[in-house]
Amino acid sequence: MNDFRIPLGKWVDVFVEWLTTSFTGFFDVLRGIMRSMYDSLDFVLSAPPFWAIILVITAIAWFAKGWKLALGTAIGLLAIVGVNQWDNAMDSLALVILATLVALLIAIPLGILAARNDTASKIIRPVLDFLQTMPAFVYLIPALMLFRVGVVPGIVATVVFALAPGVRLTELGIRGVDREVVEAGHAFGATPRRILRQIQLPLAMPSIMAGVNQVIMLSLSMVVIAGMVGAGGLGGDVVKSLSSIDVGLGVEAGLSVVILAMILDRVTGAFGTGKKRSPARTNRAAKRTASLGKAA
């Protein structure tokens, strides 16, 4: 009985070895595409003077919630400049934005599929449980083997780690839409696609935006871990401070991560709460349902 052992690790090793040898060309192309996208986004954020980027982000914060959030955003970003972490912060922000966009491109369609199909939901949920409970460091190992050292394995590991809440909250939001409104759409002869686009998605938007917020936060939490595989940015400085026992550098990089997290959380949260369901919003959905009937 003591000799009993399931060789799961060996099976995974064989599978990853097969992937790396059989699809080397595919992963090289994918690596090149993701690297180009990251470099382009990083150039957009890093090339302009810091005050221009601060003005843009502050304006977005103002539009999202008003002058108090805008003022806090400006002060926070100036603090990052003050501790000489601006370039690293923009590198990390580029990684977070790219990873979030890729994660949402996968998560929202999966969430819609899970909301509209119970069988798909039953299959997807255990996979999401696996993704959410697996330690984040584990994702780095196959990512390193497939994409080698650099920012790309950091992006891939971040996408996998941050995917789950986007799927769950999209499914939750669509399933939570008032059934009578959906049935009214069916009664007027609207197609399932129009019901999804004009009724379910608009009414589910607060929940979807909460998912976007969680995906961004999880992506940002992976910044430090991604720094361990050469992704650079603020995570790179945190890792450097660990290896050299440099408390000052660790605090400066860590504080910059916290400031970025607070800004992204407040701004995305403000966009989400600004779209809370209200009677007026439900009435607008009802009007859209009526318009579907006229169009049908």
Short mmCIF file of C-alpha atoms in Angstrom, two decimals:
data_model
loop_
_atom_site.label_atom_id
_atom_site.label_comp_id
_atom_site.label_asym_id
_atom_site.label_seq_id
_atom_site.Cartn_x
_atom_site.Cartn_y
_atom_site.Cartn_z
CA MET A 1 0.00 0.00 0.00
CA ASN A 2 2.94 2.31 0.76
CA ASP A 3 4.16 1.86 -2.84
CA PHE A 4 0.86 3.11 -4.23
CA ARG A 5 1.30 6.40 -6.03
CA ILE A 6 -0.60 8.05 -8.87
CA PRO A 7 2.07 9.34 -11.31
CA LEU A 8 0.16 12.55 -12.00
CA GLY A 9 3.33 14.66 -12.08
CA LYS A 10 4.91 12.38 -14.69
CA TRP A 11 1.77 12.50 -16.83
CA VAL A 12 1.80 16.30 -16.70
CA ASP A 13 5.52 16.36 -17.54
CA VAL A 14 4.95 14.12 -20.55
CA PHE A 15 2.01 16.23 -21.70
CA VAL A 16 3.91 19.53 -21.42
CA GLU A 17 6.95 17.97 -23.15
CA TRP A 18 4.68 16.82 -25.98
CA LEU A 19 3.19 20.32 -26.25
CA THR A 20 6.60 22.03 -26.37
CA THR A 21 8.00 19.65 -29.01
CA SER A 22 4.88 19.38 -31.19
CA PHE A 23 3.73 23.00 -31.18
CA THR A 24 6.99 24.95 -30.89
CA GLY A 25 6.21 27.01 -34.00
CA PHE A 26 2.70 27.88 -32.78
CA PHE A 27 3.93 29.02 -29.37
CA ASP A 28 6.74 31.04 -30.96
CA VAL A 29 4.20 32.87 -33.15
CA LEU A 30 1.90 33.41 -30.16
CA ARG A 31 4.85 34.68 -28.13
CA GLY A 32 5.76 37.12 -30.91
CA ILE A 33 2.20 38.44 -31.17
CA MET A 34 1.81 38.93 -27.41
CA ARG A 35 5.25 40.53 -27.15
CA SER A 36 4.39 42.97 -29.97
CA MET A 37 1.06 43.87 -28.34
CA TYR A 38 2.77 44.44 -25.00
CA ASP A 39 5.55 46.56 -26.53
CA SER A 40 3.00 48.70 -28.40
CA LEU A 41 0.89 49.28 -25.29
CA ASP A 42 3.98 49.94 -23.19
CA PHE A 43 5.17 52.49 -25.76
CA VAL A 44 1.84 54.32 -25.62
CA LEU A 45 2.07 54.57 -21.83
CA SER A 46 5.82 55.20 -21.48
CA ALA A 47 6.68 57.43 -24.45
CA PRO A 48 4.63 60.56 -23.52
CA PRO A 49 5.78 62.72 -20.60
CA PHE A 50 4.50 61.50 -17.26
CA TRP A 51 2.30 64.57 -16.74
CA ALA A 52 0.39 63.83 -19.95
CA ILE A 53 -0.44 60.29 -18.81
CA ILE A 54 -1.39 61.62 -15.37
CA LEU A 55 -3.75 64.14 -16.99
CA VAL A 56 -5.42 61.42 -19.06
CA ILE A 57 -5.88 59.01 -16.13
CA THR A 58 -7.09 61.87 -13.91
CA ALA A 59 -9.64 62.88 -16.55
CA ILE A 60 -10.91 59.29 -16.69
CA ALA A 61 -11.22 59.27 -12.89
CA TRP A 62 -13.11 62.60 -13.01
CA PHE A 63 -15.51 61.21 -15.62
CA ALA A 64 -15.99 58.03 -13.56
CA LYS A 65 -16.82 59.58 -10.20
CA GLY A 66 -15.97 63.24 -9.90
CA TRP A 67 -13.28 65.59 -8.63
CA LYS A 68 -12.48 63.76 -5.37
CA LEU A 69 -11.43 60.57 -7.19
CA ALA A 70 -9.61 62.68 -9.79
CA LEU A 71 -7.68 64.52 -7.06
CA GLY A 72 -6.77 61.28 -5.28
CA THR A 73 -5.69 59.75 -8.59
CA ALA A 74 -3.44 62.69 -9.43
CA ILE A 75 -1.85 62.65 -5.96
CA GLY A 76 -1.29 58.89 -6.12
CA LEU A 77 0.31 59.01 -9.56
CA LEU A 78 2.55 61.93 -8.52
CA ALA A 79 3.63 59.85 -5.51
CA ILE A 80 4.71 57.08 -7.94
CA VAL A 81 6.72 59.66 -9.88
CA GLY A 82 8.17 60.92 -6.59
CA VAL A 83 9.59 57.50 -5.66
CA ASN A 84 11.06 57.08 -9.15
CA GLN A 85 8.85 54.13 -10.08
CA TRP A 86 6.97 55.73 -12.97
CA ASP A 87 8.57 53.69 -15.78
CA ASN A 88 8.13 50.45 -13.84
CA ALA A 89 4.51 51.39 -13.05
CA MET A 90 3.75 51.95 -16.75
CA ASP A 91 5.36 48.59 -17.61
CA SER A 92 3.15 46.89 -15.02
CA LEU A 93 0.08 48.84 -16.15
CA ALA A 94 0.69 47.69 -19.75
CA LEU A 95 0.91 44.09 -18.54
CA VAL A 96 -2.27 44.43 -16.48
CA ILE A 97 -4.25 46.08 -19.31
CA LEU A 98 -3.17 43.49 -21.89
CA ALA A 99 -3.77 40.52 -19.56
CA THR A 100 -7.17 41.95 -18.56
CA LEU A 101 -8.26 42.44 -22.17
CA VAL A 102 -7.26 38.89 -23.12
CA ALA A 103 -8.91 37.46 -19.98
CA LEU A 104 -12.15 39.35 -20.68
CA LEU A 105 -12.18 38.27 -24.33
CA ILE A 106 -12.23 34.70 -23.04
CA ALA A 107 -14.27 35.17 -19.85
CA ILE A 108 -17.31 37.10 -21.11
CA PRO A 109 -18.21 34.70 -23.98
CA LEU A 110 -17.68 31.76 -21.59
CA GLY A 111 -19.92 33.45 -19.01
CA ILE A 112 -22.62 34.03 -21.63
CA LEU A 113 -22.36 30.38 -22.73
CA ALA A 114 -22.60 29.19 -19.11
CA ALA A 115 -25.64 31.41 -18.47
CA ARG A 116 -27.51 30.14 -21.50
CA ASN A 117 -26.59 26.46 -21.26
CA ASP A 118 -26.82 24.49 -18.01
CA THR A 119 -24.62 21.67 -19.33
CA ALA A 120 -21.88 24.12 -20.27
CA SER A 121 -22.20 25.72 -16.83
CA LYS A 122 -21.75 22.34 -15.12
CA ILE A 123 -18.60 21.69 -17.17
CA ILE A 124 -17.12 25.18 -16.75
CA ARG A 125 -17.63 25.52 -12.98
CA PRO A 126 -15.18 22.76 -11.89
CA VAL A 127 -12.59 24.19 -14.28
CA LEU A 128 -13.02 27.62 -12.69
CA ASP A 129 -12.74 26.06 -9.22
CA PHE A 130 -9.45 24.48 -10.31
CA LEU A 131 -8.13 27.77 -11.72
CA GLN A 132 -9.06 29.73 -8.60
CA THR A 133 -7.65 27.30 -6.04
CA MET A 134 -4.41 26.33 -7.79
CA PRO A 135 -1.47 28.32 -6.33
CA ALA A 136 -0.52 31.15 -8.68
CA PHE A 137 3.14 30.09 -8.81
CA VAL A 138 2.17 26.80 -10.46
CA TYR A 139 0.94 28.63 -13.58
CA LEU A 140 4.42 30.02 -14.14
CA ILE A 141 6.04 26.60 -14.68
CA PRO A 142 4.25 25.55 -17.92
CA ALA A 143 4.17 29.20 -19.05
CA LEU A 144 7.96 29.33 -18.73
CA MET A 145 8.38 26.06 -20.63
CA LEU A 146 6.09 27.16 -23.45
CA PHE A 147 7.05 30.84 -23.77
CA ARG A 148 10.51 31.06 -22.16
CA VAL A 149 11.66 33.81 -19.78
CA GLY A 150 10.25 37.32 -20.24
CA VAL A 151 7.03 39.25 -20.05
CA VAL A 152 4.97 36.81 -22.15
CA PRO A 153 4.87 33.93 -19.61
CA GLY A 154 3.91 36.54 -17.01
CA ILE A 155 0.99 37.69 -19.20
CA VAL A 156 -0.15 34.11 -19.89
CA ALA A 157 -0.01 33.12 -16.20
CA THR A 158 -1.88 36.32 -15.31
CA VAL A 159 -4.63 35.62 -17.84
CA VAL A 160 -5.16 32.08 -16.50
CA PHE A 161 -5.13 33.27 -12.89
CA ALA A 162 -7.53 36.19 -13.43
CA LEU A 163 -10.01 34.47 -15.74
CA ALA A 164 -12.44 32.90 -13.26
CA PRO A 165 -14.28 35.90 -11.73
CA GLY A 166 -15.00 37.33 -15.17
CA VAL A 167 -16.78 34.11 -16.17
CA ARG A 168 -18.62 33.67 -12.88
CA LEU A 169 -19.92 37.24 -12.60
CA THR A 170 -20.97 37.39 -16.26
CA GLU A 171 -22.98 34.19 -15.80
CA LEU A 172 -24.41 35.46 -12.51
CA GLY A 173 -25.44 38.79 -14.04
CA ILE A 174 -27.22 37.25 -17.03
CA ARG A 175 -28.97 34.63 -14.93
CA GLY A 176 -30.10 37.41 -12.57
CA VAL A 177 -31.93 39.37 -15.26
CA ASP A 178 -35.65 39.58 -14.56
CA ARG A 179 -37.20 36.53 -16.24
CA GLU A 180 -40.39 38.44 -17.10
CA VAL A 181 -38.44 40.98 -19.16
CA VAL A 182 -36.75 38.17 -21.09
CA GLU A 183 -40.05 36.37 -21.61
CA ALA A 184 -41.57 39.61 -22.89
CA GLY A 185 -38.78 39.77 -25.46
CA HIS A 186 -39.59 36.20 -26.54
CA ALA A 187 -43.31 37.07 -26.69
CA PHE A 188 -42.56 39.95 -29.07
CA GLY A 189 -40.70 37.56 -31.34
CA ALA A 190 -37.18 38.86 -30.71
CA THR A 191 -34.35 36.53 -31.61
CA PRO A 192 -32.16 35.13 -28.78
CA ARG A 193 -29.25 37.21 -30.07
CA ARG A 194 -31.26 40.46 -29.86
CA ILE A 195 -32.54 39.55 -26.39
CA LEU A 196 -28.97 38.96 -25.28
CA ARG A 197 -27.60 42.16 -26.85
CA GLN A 198 -30.45 44.55 -26.03
CA ILE A 199 -31.89 43.18 -22.77
CA GLN A 200 -29.70 40.72 -20.89
CA LEU A 201 -26.27 42.28 -21.36
CA PRO A 202 -27.37 45.87 -20.51
CA LEU A 203 -29.22 44.70 -17.37
CA ALA A 204 -26.35 42.42 -16.36
CA MET A 205 -23.78 45.19 -16.82
CA PRO A 206 -23.28 45.97 -13.07
CA SER A 207 -22.36 42.34 -12.42
CA ILE A 208 -20.17 42.19 -15.54
CA MET A 209 -18.37 45.37 -14.46
CA ALA A 210 -17.81 43.82 -11.03
CA GLY A 211 -16.20 40.91 -12.89
CA VAL A 212 -14.02 43.33 -14.86
CA ASN A 213 -12.98 44.92 -11.58
CA GLN A 214 -12.03 41.56 -10.08
CA VAL A 215 -10.10 40.51 -13.20
CA ILE A 216 -8.09 43.75 -13.01
CA MET A 217 -7.38 43.28 -9.30
CA LEU A 218 -6.24 39.68 -9.77
CA SER A 219 -4.09 40.72 -12.72
CA LEU A 220 -2.43 43.38 -10.60
CA SER A 221 -1.87 40.88 -7.81
CA MET A 222 0.10 38.75 -10.30
CA VAL A 223 2.46 41.62 -11.16
CA VAL A 224 4.92 40.68 -8.42
CA ILE A 225 4.80 36.96 -9.25
CA ALA A 226 5.28 37.73 -12.95
CA GLY A 227 8.39 39.68 -11.98
CA MET A 228 9.96 36.36 -10.95
CA VAL A 229 10.00 35.18 -14.58
CA GLY A 230 11.54 38.33 -15.98
CA ALA A 231 8.40 40.37 -16.65
CA GLY A 232 10.05 43.46 -15.16
CA GLY A 233 7.98 46.40 -14.03
CA LEU A 234 7.15 46.89 -10.36
CA GLY A 235 7.30 43.12 -9.80
CA GLY A 236 10.88 43.10 -11.03
CA ASP A 237 11.89 45.68 -8.43
CA VAL A 238 10.05 43.80 -5.67
CA VAL A 239 11.91 40.60 -6.61
CA LYS A 240 15.19 42.54 -6.79
CA SER A 241 14.56 43.99 -3.33
CA LEU A 242 13.95 40.47 -1.98
CA SER A 243 17.18 39.09 -3.42
CA SER A 244 19.25 42.05 -2.15
CA ILE A 245 17.32 42.58 1.14
CA ASP A 246 16.67 46.16 0.05
CA VAL A 247 13.76 47.26 2.25
CA GLY A 248 13.59 50.75 0.78
CA LEU A 249 13.27 49.56 -2.81
CA GLY A 250 10.69 46.96 -1.75
CA VAL A 251 8.56 49.59 -0.01
CA GLU A 252 8.72 51.98 -2.96
CA ALA A 253 7.77 49.31 -5.50
CA GLY A 254 5.14 47.80 -3.18
CA LEU A 255 3.59 51.20 -2.47
CA SER A 256 3.38 51.88 -6.21
CA VAL A 257 1.55 48.56 -6.70
CA VAL A 258 -0.92 49.54 -3.97
CA ILE A 259 -1.54 52.98 -5.51
CA LEU A 260 -2.15 51.49 -8.94
CA ALA A 261 -4.50 48.92 -7.40
CA MET A 262 -6.50 51.59 -5.56
CA ILE A 263 -6.83 53.76 -8.66
CA LEU A 264 -7.91 50.89 -10.91
CA ASP A 265 -10.30 49.56 -8.28
CA ARG A 266 -11.98 52.91 -7.63
CA VAL A 267 -12.28 53.85 -11.31
CA THR A 268 -13.65 50.49 -12.50
CA GLY A 269 -15.86 50.28 -9.40
CA ALA A 270 -17.26 53.74 -10.17
CA PHE A 271 -18.09 52.73 -13.74
CA GLY A 272 -19.82 49.61 -12.39
CA THR A 273 -21.90 51.31 -9.68
CA GLY A 274 -22.84 54.05 -12.13
CA LYS A 275 -24.69 51.40 -14.06
CA LYS A 276 -26.67 49.93 -11.16
CA ARG A 277 -30.06 48.67 -12.04
CA SER A 278 -32.73 51.19 -11.23
CA PRO A 279 -36.44 51.51 -11.98
CA ALA A 280 -35.61 53.92 -14.77
CA ARG A 281 -33.12 51.42 -16.17
CA THR A 282 -35.66 48.63 -15.99
CA ASN A 283 -38.15 50.90 -17.75
CA ARG A 284 -35.61 51.51 -20.48
CA ALA A 285 -35.24 47.74 -20.84
CA ALA A 286 -39.01 47.47 -21.09
CA LYS A 287 -39.01 50.13 -23.82
CA ARG A 288 -36.31 48.21 -25.65
CA THR A 289 -38.45 45.10 -25.34
CA ALA A 290 -41.36 47.00 -26.85
CA SER A 291 -39.14 48.22 -29.67
CA LEU A 292 -38.11 44.62 -30.33
CA GLY A 293 -41.77 43.79 -30.76
CA LYS A 294 -42.29 46.63 -33.22
CA ALA A 295 -39.22 45.61 -35.17
CA ALA A 296 -40.28 41.96 -35.20
#
